[in-house]
Coordinates of C-alpha atoms in Angstrom, one line a residue:
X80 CA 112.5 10.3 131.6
X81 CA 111.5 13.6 130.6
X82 CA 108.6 15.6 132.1
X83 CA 105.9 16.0 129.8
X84 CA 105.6 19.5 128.3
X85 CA 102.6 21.9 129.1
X86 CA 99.8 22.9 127.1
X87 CA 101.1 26.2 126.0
X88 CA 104.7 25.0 125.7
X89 CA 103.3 22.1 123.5
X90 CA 101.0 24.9 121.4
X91 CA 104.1 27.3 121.4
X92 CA 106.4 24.4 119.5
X93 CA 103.9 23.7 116.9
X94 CA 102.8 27.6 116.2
X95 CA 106.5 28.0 115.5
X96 CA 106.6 25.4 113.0
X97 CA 103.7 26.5 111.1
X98 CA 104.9 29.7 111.5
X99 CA 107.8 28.8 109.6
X100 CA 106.5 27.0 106.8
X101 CA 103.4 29.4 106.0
X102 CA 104.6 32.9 107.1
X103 CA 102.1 33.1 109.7
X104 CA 99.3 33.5 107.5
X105 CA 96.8 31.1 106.2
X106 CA 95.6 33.1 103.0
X107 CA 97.4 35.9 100.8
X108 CA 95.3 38.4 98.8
X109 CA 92.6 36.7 96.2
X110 CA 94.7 38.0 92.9
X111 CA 97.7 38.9 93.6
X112 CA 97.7 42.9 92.8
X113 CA 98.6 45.6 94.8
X114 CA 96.0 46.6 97.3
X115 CA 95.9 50.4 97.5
X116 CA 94.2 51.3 100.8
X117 CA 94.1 55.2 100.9
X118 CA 90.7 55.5 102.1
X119 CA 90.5 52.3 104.5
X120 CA 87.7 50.6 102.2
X121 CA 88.1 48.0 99.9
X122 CA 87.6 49.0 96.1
X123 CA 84.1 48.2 95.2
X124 CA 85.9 46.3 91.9
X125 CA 88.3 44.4 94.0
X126 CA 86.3 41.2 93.8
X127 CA 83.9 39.7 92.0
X128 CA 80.7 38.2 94.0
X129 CA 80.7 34.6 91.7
X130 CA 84.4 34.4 93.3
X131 CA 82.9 33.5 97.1
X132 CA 85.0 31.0 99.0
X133 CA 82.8 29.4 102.0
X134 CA 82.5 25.9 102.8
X135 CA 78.8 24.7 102.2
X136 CA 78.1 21.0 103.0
X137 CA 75.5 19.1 101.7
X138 CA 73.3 17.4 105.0
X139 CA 74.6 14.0 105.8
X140 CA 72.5 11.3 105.2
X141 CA 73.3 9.9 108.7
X142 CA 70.4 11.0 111.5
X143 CA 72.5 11.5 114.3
X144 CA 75.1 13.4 112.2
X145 CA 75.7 17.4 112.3
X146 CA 73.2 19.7 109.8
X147 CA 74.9 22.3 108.1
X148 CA 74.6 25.7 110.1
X149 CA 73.0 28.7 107.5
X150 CA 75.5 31.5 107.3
X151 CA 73.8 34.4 109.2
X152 CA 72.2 37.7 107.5
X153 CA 74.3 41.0 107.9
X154 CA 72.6 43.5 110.4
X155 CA 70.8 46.2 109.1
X156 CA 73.5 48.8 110.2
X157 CA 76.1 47.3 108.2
X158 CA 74.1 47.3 104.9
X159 CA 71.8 50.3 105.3
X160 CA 72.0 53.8 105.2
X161 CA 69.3 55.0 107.1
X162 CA 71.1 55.5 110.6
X163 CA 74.1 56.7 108.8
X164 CA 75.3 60.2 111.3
X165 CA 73.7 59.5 114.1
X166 CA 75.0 60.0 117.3
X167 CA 75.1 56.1 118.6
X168 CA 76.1 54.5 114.9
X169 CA 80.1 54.1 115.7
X170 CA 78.9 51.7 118.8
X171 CA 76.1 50.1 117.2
X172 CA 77.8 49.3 113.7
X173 CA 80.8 47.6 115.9
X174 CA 79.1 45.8 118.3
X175 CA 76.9 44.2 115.4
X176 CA 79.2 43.8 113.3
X177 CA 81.4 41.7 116.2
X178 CA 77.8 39.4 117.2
X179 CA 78.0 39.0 112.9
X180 CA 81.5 38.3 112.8
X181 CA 81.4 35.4 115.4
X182 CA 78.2 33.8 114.1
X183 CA 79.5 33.9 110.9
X184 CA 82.8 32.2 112.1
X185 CA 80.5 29.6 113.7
X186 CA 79.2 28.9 110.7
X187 CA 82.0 28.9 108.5
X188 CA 84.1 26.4 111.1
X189 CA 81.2 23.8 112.0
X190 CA 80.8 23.7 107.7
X191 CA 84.4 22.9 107.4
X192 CA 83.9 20.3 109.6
X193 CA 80.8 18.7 108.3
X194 CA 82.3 19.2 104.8
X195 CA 85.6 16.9 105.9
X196 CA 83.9 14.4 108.0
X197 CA 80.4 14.2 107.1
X198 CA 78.0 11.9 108.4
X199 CA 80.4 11.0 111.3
X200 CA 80.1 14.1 112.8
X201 CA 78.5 14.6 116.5
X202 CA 79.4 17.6 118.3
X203 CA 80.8 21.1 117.3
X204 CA 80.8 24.3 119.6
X205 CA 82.5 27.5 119.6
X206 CA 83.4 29.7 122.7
X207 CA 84.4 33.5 121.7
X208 CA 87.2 34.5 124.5
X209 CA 88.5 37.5 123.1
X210 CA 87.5 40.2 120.6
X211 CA 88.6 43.8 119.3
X212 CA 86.6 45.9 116.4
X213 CA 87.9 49.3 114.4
X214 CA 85.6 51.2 112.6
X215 CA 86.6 52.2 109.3
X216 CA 85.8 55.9 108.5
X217 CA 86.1 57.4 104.7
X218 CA 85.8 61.0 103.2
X219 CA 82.8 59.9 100.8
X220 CA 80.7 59.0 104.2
X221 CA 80.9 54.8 103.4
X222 CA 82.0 52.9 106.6
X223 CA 83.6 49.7 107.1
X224 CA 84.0 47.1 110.3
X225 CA 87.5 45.2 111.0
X226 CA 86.4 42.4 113.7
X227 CA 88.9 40.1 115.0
X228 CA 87.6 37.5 117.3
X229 CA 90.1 34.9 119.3
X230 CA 88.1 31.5 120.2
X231 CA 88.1 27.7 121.1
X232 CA 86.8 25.3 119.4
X233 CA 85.5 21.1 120.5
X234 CA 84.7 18.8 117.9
X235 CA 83.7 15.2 118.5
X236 CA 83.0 12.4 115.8
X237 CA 81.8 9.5 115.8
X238 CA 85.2 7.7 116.1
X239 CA 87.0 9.9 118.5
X240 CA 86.2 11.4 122.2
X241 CA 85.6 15.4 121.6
X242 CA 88.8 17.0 121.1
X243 CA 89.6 21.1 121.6
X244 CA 91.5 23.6 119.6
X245 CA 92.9 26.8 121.5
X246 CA 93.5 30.4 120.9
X247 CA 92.4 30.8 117.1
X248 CA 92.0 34.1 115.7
X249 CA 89.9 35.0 112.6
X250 CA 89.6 38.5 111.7
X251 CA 86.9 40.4 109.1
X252 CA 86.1 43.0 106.8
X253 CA 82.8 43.9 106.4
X254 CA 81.6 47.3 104.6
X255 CA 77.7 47.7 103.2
X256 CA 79.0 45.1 99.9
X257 CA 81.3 42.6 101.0
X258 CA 82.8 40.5 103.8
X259 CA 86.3 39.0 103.9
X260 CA 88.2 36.5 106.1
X261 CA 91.4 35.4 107.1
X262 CA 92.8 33.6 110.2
X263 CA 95.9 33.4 111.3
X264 CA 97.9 30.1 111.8
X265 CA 99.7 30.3 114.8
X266 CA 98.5 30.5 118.4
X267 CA 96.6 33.8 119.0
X268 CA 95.9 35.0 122.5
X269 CA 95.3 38.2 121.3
X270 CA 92.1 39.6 119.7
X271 CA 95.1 41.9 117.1
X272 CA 93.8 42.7 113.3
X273 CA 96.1 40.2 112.1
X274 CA 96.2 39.1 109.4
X275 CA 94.7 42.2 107.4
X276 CA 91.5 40.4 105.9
X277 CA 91.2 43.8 103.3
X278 CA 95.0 42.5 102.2
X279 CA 95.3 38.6 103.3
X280 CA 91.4 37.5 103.5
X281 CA 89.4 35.7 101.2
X282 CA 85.5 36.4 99.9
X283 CA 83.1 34.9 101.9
X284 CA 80.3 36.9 102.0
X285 CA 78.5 39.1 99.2
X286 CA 75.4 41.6 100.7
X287 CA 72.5 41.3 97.8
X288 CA 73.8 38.4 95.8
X289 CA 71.8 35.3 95.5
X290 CA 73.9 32.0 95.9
X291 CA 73.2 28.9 94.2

């Protein structure tokens, strides 16, 4: 009889596989074009705000069922220019744009989950274990965030005993317009920039628009 593999052995297998059959990526750029990142920023005509993919469940009519989490509001240092040059903005801008980043992923992941299960839903968390920012500098003065957060994840419905997810990596771009996502599908114990959400995310997040 064999011995029964470990946890990391048993993650390591099935990373490889999905490795394999997706590239290591879970999303490839929104339209296909050539990305041209000279400057580090995204081009402010790269996407369209109407194009937004997020999931955004409807509250289940069970009482005991998950609510929909709101997606959280971008700090003012992302979106404003009025501590642009001073002294302490590098620091600031990152380490808001890291608490944004992992709220946001909060959001996005306990949506998914209501939007697949629905009323049968009863527990969600998300633990942050790991975490690197880069600050984005251009000539014209705009600046951008890249945010990659590694976490775990427990979900429970009503049909199951909770059950965890390890290692997952998300990573973000966020300048004063725009924030983009992608995760990477295999197991990630490293907080890298990878994948490239500027080349390999999708639209989550428009600053100023108003969504129906």
């Amino acid at each position: 009889m064999n011995p029964p593999r470990s946890r990391r052995a048993f993650l390591a297998s099935f990373a490889t596989t999905a490795a394999v059959a997706t590239g290591g990526f879970q999303r490839s750029a929104s339209n296909g074009e050539a990305l041209s990142l000279d400057s580090g920023l995204v081009p402010a005509d790269r996407y369209e705000c109407s194009a937004i993919t997020r999931p955004t469940p409807l509250a289940p009519a069970a009482e005991d069922a998950l609510e929909p989490r709101t997606y959280p509001t971008p700090p003012a240092e992302l979106i404003s220019d009025d501590n642009r040059g001073s002294i302490d903005r590098p620091s600031s801008l990152q380490n808001s744009a890291l608490e944004y980043a992992t709220k946001f992923e909060r959001a996005y992941r306990q949506n998914a989950f209501l939007t697949k299960y629905g009323s049968v839903t009863r527990f969600f968390a998300l633990q942050r274990t790991a975490s690197q920012t880069s600050l984005i500098d251009s000539s014209n003065a705009a600046h951008a965030v890249l945010v990659a957060i590694v976490y775990n994840l427990t979900k429970q419905t009503q049909q199951s005993p909770p059950s965890d997810e390890w290692d997952i990596r998300a990573t973000y771009y966020f300048d004063d317009r725009i924030a983009l996502r992608a995760q990477y599908d295999g197991i990630a114990e490293k907080p890298t920039l990878s994948p490239d959400p500027r080349r390999d995310g999708e639209l989550v997040a428009c600053f100023g628009y108003r969504y129906r």
